[in-house]
mmCIF file of C-alpha atoms in Angstrom:
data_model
loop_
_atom_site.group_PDB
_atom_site.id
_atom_site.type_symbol
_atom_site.label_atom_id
_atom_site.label_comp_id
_atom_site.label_asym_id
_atom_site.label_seq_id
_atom_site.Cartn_x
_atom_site.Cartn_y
_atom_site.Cartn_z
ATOM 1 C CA UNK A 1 -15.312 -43.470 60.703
ATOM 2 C CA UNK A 2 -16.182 -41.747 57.954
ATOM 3 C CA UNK A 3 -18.729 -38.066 57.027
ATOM 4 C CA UNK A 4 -21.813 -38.560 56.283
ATOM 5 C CA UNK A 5 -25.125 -36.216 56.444
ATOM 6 C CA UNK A 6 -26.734 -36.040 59.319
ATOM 7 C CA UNK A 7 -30.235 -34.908 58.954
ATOM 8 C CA UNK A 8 -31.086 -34.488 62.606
ATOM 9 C CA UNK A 9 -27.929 -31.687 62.738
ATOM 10 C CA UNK A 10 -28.642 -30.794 59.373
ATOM 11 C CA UNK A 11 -24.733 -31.055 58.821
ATOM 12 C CA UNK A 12 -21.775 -33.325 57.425
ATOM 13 C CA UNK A 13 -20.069 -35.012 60.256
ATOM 14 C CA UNK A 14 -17.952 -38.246 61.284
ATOM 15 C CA UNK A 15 -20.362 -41.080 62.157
ATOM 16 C CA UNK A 16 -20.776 -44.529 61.476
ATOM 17 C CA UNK A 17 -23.425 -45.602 58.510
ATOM 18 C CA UNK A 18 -25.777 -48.118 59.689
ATOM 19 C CA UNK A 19 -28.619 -50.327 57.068
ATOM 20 C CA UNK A 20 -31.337 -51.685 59.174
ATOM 21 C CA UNK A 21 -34.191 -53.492 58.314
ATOM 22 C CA UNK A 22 -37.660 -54.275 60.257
ATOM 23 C CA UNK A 23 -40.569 -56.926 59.527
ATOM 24 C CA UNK A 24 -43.258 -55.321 58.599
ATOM 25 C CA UNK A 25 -45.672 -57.992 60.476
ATOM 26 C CA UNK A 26 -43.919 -58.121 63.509
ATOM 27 C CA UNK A 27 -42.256 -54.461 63.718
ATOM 28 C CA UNK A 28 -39.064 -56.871 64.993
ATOM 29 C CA UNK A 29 -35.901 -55.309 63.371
ATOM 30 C CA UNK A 30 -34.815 -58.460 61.359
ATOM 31 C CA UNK A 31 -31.136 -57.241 59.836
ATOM 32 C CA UNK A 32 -28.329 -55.022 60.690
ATOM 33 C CA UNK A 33 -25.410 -54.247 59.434
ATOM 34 C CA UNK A 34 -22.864 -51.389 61.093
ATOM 35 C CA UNK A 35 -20.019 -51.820 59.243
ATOM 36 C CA UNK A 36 -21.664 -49.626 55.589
ATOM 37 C CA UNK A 37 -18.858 -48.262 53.834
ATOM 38 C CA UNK A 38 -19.660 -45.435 51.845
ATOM 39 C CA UNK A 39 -18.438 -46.956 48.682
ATOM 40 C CA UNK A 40 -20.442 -50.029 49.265
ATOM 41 C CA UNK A 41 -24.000 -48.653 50.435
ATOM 42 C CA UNK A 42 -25.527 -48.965 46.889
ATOM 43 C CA UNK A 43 -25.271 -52.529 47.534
ATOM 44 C CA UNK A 44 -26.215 -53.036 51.059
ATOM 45 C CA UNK A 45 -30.047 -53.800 49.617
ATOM 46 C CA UNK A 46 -28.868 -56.642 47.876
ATOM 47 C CA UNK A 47 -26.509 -58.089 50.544
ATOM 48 C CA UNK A 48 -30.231 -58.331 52.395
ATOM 49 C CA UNK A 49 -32.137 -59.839 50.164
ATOM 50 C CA UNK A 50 -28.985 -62.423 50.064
ATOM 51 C CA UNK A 51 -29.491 -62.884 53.957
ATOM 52 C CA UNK A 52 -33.043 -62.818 53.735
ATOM 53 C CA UNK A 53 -33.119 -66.401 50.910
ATOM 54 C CA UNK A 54 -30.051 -67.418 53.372
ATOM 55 C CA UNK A 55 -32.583 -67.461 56.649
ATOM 56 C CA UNK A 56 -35.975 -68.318 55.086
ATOM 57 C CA UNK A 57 -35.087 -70.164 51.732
ATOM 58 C CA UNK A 58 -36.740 -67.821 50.089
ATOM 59 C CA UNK A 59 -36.557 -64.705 48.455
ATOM 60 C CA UNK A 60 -38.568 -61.396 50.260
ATOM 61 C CA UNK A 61 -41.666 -60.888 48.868
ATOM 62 C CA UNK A 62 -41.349 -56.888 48.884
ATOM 63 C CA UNK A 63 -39.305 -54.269 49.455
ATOM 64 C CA UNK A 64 -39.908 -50.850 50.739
ATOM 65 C CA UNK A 65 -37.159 -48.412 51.336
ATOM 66 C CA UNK A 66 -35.707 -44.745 51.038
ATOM 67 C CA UNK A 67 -34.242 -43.450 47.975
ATOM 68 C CA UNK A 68 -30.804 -43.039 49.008
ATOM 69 C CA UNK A 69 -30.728 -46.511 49.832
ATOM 70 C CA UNK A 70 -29.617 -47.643 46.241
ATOM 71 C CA UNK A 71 -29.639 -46.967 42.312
ATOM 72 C CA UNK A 72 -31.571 -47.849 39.652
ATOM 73 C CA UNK A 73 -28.978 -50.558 38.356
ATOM 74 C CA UNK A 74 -30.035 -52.489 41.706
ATOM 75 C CA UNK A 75 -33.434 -51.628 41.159
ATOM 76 C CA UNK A 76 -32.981 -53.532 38.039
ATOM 77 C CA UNK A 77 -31.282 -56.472 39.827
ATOM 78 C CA UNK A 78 -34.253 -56.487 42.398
ATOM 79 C CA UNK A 79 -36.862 -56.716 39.123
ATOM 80 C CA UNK A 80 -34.779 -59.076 37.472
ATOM 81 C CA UNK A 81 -34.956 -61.472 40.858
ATOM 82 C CA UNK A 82 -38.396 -60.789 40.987
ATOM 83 C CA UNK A 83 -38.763 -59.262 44.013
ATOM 84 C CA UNK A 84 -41.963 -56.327 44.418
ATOM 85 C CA UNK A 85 -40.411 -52.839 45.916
ATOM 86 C CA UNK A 86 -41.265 -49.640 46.432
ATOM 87 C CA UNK A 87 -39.532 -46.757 47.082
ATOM 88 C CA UNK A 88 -39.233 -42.468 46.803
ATOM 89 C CA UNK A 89 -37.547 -40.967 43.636
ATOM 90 C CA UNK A 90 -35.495 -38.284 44.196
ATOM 91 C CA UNK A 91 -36.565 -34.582 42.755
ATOM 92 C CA UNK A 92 -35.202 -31.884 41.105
ATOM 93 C CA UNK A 93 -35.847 -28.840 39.708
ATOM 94 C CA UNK A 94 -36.394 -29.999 36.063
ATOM 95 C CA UNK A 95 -38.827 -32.453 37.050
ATOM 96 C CA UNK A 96 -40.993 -30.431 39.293
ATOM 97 C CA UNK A 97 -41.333 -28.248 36.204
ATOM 98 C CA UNK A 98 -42.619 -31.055 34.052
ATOM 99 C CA UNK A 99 -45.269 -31.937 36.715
ATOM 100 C CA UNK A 100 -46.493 -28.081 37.278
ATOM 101 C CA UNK A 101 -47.145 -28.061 33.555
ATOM 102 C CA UNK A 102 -49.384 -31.009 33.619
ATOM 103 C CA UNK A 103 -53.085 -29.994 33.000
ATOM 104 C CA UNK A 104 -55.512 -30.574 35.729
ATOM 105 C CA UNK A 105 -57.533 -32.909 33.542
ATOM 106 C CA UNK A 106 -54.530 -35.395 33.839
ATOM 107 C CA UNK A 107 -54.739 -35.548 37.487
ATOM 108 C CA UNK A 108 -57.266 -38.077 39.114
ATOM 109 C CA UNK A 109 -58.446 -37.619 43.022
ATOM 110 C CA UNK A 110 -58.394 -41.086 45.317
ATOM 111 C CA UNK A 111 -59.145 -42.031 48.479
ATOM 112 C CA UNK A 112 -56.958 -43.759 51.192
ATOM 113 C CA UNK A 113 -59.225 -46.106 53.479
ATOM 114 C CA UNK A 114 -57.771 -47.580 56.325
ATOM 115 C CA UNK A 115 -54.884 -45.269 57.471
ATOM 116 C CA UNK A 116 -55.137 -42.633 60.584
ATOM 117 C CA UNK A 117 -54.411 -39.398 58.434
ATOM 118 C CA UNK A 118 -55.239 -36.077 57.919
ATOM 119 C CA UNK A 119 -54.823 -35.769 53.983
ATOM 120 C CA UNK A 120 -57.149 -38.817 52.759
ATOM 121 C CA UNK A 121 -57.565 -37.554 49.228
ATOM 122 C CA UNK A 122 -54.386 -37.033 47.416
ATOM 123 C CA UNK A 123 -54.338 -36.286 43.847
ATOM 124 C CA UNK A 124 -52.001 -38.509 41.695
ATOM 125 C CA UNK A 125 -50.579 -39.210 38.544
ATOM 126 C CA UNK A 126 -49.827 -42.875 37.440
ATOM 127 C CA UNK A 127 -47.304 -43.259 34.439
ATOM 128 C CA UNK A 128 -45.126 -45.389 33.145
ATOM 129 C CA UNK A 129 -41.833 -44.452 32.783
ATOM 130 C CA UNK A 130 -38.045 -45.511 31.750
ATOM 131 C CA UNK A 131 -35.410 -45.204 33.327
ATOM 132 C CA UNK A 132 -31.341 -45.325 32.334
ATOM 133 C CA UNK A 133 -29.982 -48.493 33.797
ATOM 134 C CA UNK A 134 -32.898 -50.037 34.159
ATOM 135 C CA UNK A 135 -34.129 -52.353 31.875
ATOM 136 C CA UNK A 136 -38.259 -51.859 30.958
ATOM 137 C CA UNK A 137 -41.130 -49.875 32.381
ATOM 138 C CA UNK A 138 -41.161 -48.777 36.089
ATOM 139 C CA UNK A 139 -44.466 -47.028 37.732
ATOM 140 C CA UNK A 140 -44.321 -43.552 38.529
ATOM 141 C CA UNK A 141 -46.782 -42.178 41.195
ATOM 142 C CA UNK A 142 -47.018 -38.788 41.393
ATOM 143 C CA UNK A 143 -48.700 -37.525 44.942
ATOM 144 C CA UNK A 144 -49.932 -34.347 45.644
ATOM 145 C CA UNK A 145 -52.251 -32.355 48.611
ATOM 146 C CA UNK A 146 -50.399 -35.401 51.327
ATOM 147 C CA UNK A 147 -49.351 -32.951 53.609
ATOM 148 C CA UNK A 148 -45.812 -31.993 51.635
ATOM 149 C CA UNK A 149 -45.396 -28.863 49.574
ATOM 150 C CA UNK A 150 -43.815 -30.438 46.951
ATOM 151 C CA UNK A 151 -45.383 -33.863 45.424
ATOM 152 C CA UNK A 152 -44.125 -37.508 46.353
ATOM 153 C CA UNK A 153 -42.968 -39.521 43.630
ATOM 154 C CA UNK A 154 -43.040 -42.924 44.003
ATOM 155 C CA UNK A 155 -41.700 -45.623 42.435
ATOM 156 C CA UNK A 156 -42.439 -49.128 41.803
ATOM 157 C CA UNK A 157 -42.297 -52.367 39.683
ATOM 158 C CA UNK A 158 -45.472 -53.314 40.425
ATOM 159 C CA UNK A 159 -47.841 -52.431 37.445
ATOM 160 C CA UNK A 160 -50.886 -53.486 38.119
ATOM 161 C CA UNK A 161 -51.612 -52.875 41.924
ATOM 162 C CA UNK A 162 -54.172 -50.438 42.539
ATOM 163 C CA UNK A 163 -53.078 -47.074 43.378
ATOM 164 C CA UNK A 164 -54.582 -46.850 46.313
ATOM 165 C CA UNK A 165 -53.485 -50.138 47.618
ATOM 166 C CA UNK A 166 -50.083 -48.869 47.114
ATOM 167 C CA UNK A 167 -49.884 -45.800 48.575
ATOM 168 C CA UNK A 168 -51.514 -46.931 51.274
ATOM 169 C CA UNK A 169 -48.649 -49.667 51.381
ATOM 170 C CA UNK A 170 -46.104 -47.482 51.325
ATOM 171 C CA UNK A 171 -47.457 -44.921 54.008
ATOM 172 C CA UNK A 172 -46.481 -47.888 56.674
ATOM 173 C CA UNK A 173 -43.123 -47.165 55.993
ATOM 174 C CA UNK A 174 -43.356 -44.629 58.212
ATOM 175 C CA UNK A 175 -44.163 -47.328 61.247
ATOM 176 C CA UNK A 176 -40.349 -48.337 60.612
ATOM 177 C CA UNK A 177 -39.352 -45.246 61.046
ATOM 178 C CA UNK A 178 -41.358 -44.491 64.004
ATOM 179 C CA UNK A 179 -39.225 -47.511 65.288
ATOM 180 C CA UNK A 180 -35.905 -46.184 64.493
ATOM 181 C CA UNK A 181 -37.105 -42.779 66.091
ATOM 182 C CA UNK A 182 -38.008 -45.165 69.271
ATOM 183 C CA UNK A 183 -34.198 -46.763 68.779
ATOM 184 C CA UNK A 184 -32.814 -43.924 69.192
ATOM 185 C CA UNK A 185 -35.143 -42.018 71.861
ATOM 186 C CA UNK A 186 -34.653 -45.019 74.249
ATOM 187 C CA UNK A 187 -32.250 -47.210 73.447
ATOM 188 C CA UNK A 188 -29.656 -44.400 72.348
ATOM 189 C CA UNK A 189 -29.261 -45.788 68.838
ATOM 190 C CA UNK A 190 -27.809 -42.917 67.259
ATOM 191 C CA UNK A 191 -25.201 -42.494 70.439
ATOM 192 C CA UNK A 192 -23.225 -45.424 69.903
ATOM 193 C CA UNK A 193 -20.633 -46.037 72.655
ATOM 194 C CA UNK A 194 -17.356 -46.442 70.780
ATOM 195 C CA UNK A 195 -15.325 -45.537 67.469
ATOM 196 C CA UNK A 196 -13.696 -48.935 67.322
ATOM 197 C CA UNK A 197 -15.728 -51.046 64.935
ATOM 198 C CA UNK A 198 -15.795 -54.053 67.257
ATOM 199 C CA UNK A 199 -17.940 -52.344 70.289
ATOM 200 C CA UNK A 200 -20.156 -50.403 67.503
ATOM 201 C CA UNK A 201 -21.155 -54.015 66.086
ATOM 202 C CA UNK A 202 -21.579 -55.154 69.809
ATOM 203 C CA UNK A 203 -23.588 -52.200 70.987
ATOM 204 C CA UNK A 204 -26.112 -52.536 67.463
ATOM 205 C CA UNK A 205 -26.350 -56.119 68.397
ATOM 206 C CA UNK A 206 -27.679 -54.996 72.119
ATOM 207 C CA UNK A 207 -30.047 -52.936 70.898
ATOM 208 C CA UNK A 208 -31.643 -54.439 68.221
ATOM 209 C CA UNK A 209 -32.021 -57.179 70.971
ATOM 210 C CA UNK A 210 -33.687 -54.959 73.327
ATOM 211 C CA UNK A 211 -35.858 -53.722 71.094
ATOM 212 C CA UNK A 212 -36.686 -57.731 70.260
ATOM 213 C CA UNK A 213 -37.691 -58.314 73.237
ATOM 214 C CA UNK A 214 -39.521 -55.147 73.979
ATOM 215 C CA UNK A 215 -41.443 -56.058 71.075
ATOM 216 C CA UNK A 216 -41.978 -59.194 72.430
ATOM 217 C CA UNK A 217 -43.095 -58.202 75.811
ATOM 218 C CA UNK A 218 -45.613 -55.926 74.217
ATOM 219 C CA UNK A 219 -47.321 -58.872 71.697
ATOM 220 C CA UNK A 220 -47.195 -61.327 74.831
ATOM 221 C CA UNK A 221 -49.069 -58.655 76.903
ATOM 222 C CA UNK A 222 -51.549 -57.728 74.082
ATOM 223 C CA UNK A 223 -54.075 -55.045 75.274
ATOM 224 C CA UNK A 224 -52.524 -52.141 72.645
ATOM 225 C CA UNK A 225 -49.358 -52.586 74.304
ATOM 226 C CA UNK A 226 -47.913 -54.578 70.834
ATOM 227 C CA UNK A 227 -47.310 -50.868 68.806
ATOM 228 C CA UNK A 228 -46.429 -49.212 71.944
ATOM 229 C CA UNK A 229 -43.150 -47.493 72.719
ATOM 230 C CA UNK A 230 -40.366 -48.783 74.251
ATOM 231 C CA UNK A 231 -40.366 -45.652 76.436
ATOM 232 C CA UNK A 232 -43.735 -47.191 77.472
ATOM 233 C CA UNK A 233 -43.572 -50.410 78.100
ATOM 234 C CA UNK A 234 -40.577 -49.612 80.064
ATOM 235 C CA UNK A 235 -42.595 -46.916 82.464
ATOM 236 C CA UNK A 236 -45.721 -49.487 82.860
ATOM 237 C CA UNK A 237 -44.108 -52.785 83.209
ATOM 238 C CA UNK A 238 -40.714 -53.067 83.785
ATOM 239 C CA UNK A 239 -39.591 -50.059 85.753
ATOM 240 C CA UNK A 240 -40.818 -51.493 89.247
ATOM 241 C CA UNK A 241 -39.499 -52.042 92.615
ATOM 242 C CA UNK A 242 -39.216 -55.753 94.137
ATOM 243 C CA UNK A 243 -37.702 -57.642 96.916
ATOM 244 C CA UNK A 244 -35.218 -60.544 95.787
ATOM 245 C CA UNK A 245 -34.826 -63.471 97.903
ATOM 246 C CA UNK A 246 -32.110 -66.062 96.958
ATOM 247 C CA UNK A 247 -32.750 -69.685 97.841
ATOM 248 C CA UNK A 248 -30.885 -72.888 97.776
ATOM 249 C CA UNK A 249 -32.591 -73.586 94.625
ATOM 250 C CA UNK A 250 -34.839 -70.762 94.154
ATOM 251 C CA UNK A 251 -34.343 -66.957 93.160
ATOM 252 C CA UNK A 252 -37.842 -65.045 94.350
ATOM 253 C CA UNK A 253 -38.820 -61.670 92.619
ATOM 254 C CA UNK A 254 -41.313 -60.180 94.801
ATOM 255 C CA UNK A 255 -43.022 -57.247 92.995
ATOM 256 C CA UNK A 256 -44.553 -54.906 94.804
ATOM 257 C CA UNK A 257 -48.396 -53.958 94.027
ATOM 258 C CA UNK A 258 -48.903 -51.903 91.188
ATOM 259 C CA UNK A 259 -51.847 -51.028 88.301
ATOM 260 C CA UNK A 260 -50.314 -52.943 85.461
ATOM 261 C CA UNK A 261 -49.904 -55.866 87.206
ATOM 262 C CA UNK A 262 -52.845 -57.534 86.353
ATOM 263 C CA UNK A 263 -51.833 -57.584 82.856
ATOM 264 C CA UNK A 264 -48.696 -59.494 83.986
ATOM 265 C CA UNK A 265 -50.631 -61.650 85.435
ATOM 266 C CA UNK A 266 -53.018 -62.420 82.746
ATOM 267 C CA UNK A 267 -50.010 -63.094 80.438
ATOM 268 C CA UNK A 268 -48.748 -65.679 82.780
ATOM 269 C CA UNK A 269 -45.307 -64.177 84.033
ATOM 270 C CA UNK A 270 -46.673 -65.460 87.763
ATOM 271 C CA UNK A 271 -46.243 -69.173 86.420
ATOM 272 C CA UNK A 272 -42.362 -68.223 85.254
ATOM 273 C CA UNK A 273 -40.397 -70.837 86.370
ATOM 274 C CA UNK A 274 -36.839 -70.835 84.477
ATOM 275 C CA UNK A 275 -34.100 -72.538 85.287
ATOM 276 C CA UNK A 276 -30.655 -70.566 85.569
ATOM 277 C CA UNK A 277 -27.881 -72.891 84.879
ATOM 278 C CA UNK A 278 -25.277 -70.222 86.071
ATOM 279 C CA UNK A 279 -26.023 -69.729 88.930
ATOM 280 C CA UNK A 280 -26.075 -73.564 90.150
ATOM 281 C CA UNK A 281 -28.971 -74.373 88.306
ATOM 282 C CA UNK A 282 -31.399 -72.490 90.845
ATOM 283 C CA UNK A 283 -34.940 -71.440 88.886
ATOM 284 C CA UNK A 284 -36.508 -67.989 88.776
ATOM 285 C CA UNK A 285 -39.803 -67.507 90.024
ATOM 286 C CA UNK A 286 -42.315 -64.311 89.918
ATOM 287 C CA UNK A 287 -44.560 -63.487 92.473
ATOM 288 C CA UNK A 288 -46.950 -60.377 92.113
ATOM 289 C CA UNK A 289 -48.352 -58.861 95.178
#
């Protein structure tokens, strides 16, 4: 255990640091790791990209993350490897100055197609800009009128992408965190049961699982339900009453009638028939009334 920040409390306090990562196609979190150590979290993006050419056999195609995540030595790494990322540079006081002095003719306005948003046309500055530790030119995005009082900078080795196309890019990044907000609304992510290492790893491990198959559930039902909560696929189709009858070599689930059912139905959970070798090979059956 060891203090970190704690933006929900707005306060230092024990806790256990905790890197996770999510598909940005699927919106399945694909990595995890609960053992961060403070004086190794500058790494922890390139131990993924490690796991990432370890699973598919080949390295991620980009990256989009906070700015605390790393530096910009392992930004320099990532460009080196020739991986695309994007992520938020960090402000301060100095800088702000430098972009309040900038004459309006420098600014350009765009527009963001595509995305469910209030502010649709930011204005931005594109530069390029060096940086110490890293070796070359890195894109700087400056974003103003999004919504924030102060602008976004943005960063990224990608030099040639539209504007646009990368703002709009990065403005997904807020489906992961939606996700991590769902983690921890429903699955209690933030409440881990234990301080002994072993039982945090095992209690990660259970709910990045049953947020898996939540996900799952939700593409296999189809009908909207693939973004939806967890919270809501829960309350529509799994939180239901049924009668269980046990068999010589059958187990019967017997739900009872309900709205959502027909969904079920259409996705084919009233042809589930799965054998369950632990319990003397008897198979599960659904049956929707």
């Amino acid at each position: 255990m060891e203090k970190h920040y704690v933006s929900k409390r707005s306060r230092r306090q024990k806790g256990v640091l905790v890197f996770v990562a999510q598909d940005a196609d699927t919106r399945v979190f694909c990595y995890a790791n609960a053992g961060v150590r403070k004086q190794k979290q500058n790494d922890e993006i390139l131990a993924f990209v490690d796991y990432w050419k370890q699973r598919t056999g080949r390295l991620p195609e980009e990256l989009i993350f906070d700015s605390k995540l790393t530096t910009y030595a392992k930004l320099n790494r990532l460009n080196q490897m020739g991986v695309r990322f994007m992520t938020l540079r960090r402000r301060s006081a100095k800088m702000m100055a430098a972009i309040a002095a900038e004459p309006i003719s420098a600014w350009r306005r765009i527009e963001i197609e595509g995305v469910s948003r209030t502010y649709r046309t930011p204005r931005i500055l594109d530069r390029r800009i060096t940086l110490q530790d890293y070796q070359g030119p890195l894109r700087q995005l400056t974003i103003a009128e999004l919504g924030h009082e102060d602008p976004t900078l943005l960063l990224t080795n990608q030099l040639t992408r539209s504007a646009r196309s990368l703002i709009r890019r990065y403005a997904q990044r807020m489906v992961i965190e939606n996700s991590i907000a769902d983690g921890i609304d429903f699955f209690h992510m933030d409440a881990l049961s234990s301080a002994v290492a072993m039982k945090v790893d095992c209690d990660l491990q259970l709910t990045l699982m049953a947020s898996s198959l939540y996900r799952l559930l939700g593409r296999r039902i189809g009908n909207g339900y693939e973004t939806a909560k967890s919270r809501h696929l829960f309350r529509d189709l799994v939180d239901a009453t049924a009668q269980v009858t046990i068999r010589e070599k059958e187990i019967e689930v017997r739900f009872q009638k309900r709205a959502h059912n027909p969904l079920l139905l259409a996705a084919g959970f009233d042809k589930t028939n799965l054998p369950i070798p632990w319990l003397g090979d008897k198979r599960l059956r659904l049956v929707f009334g």
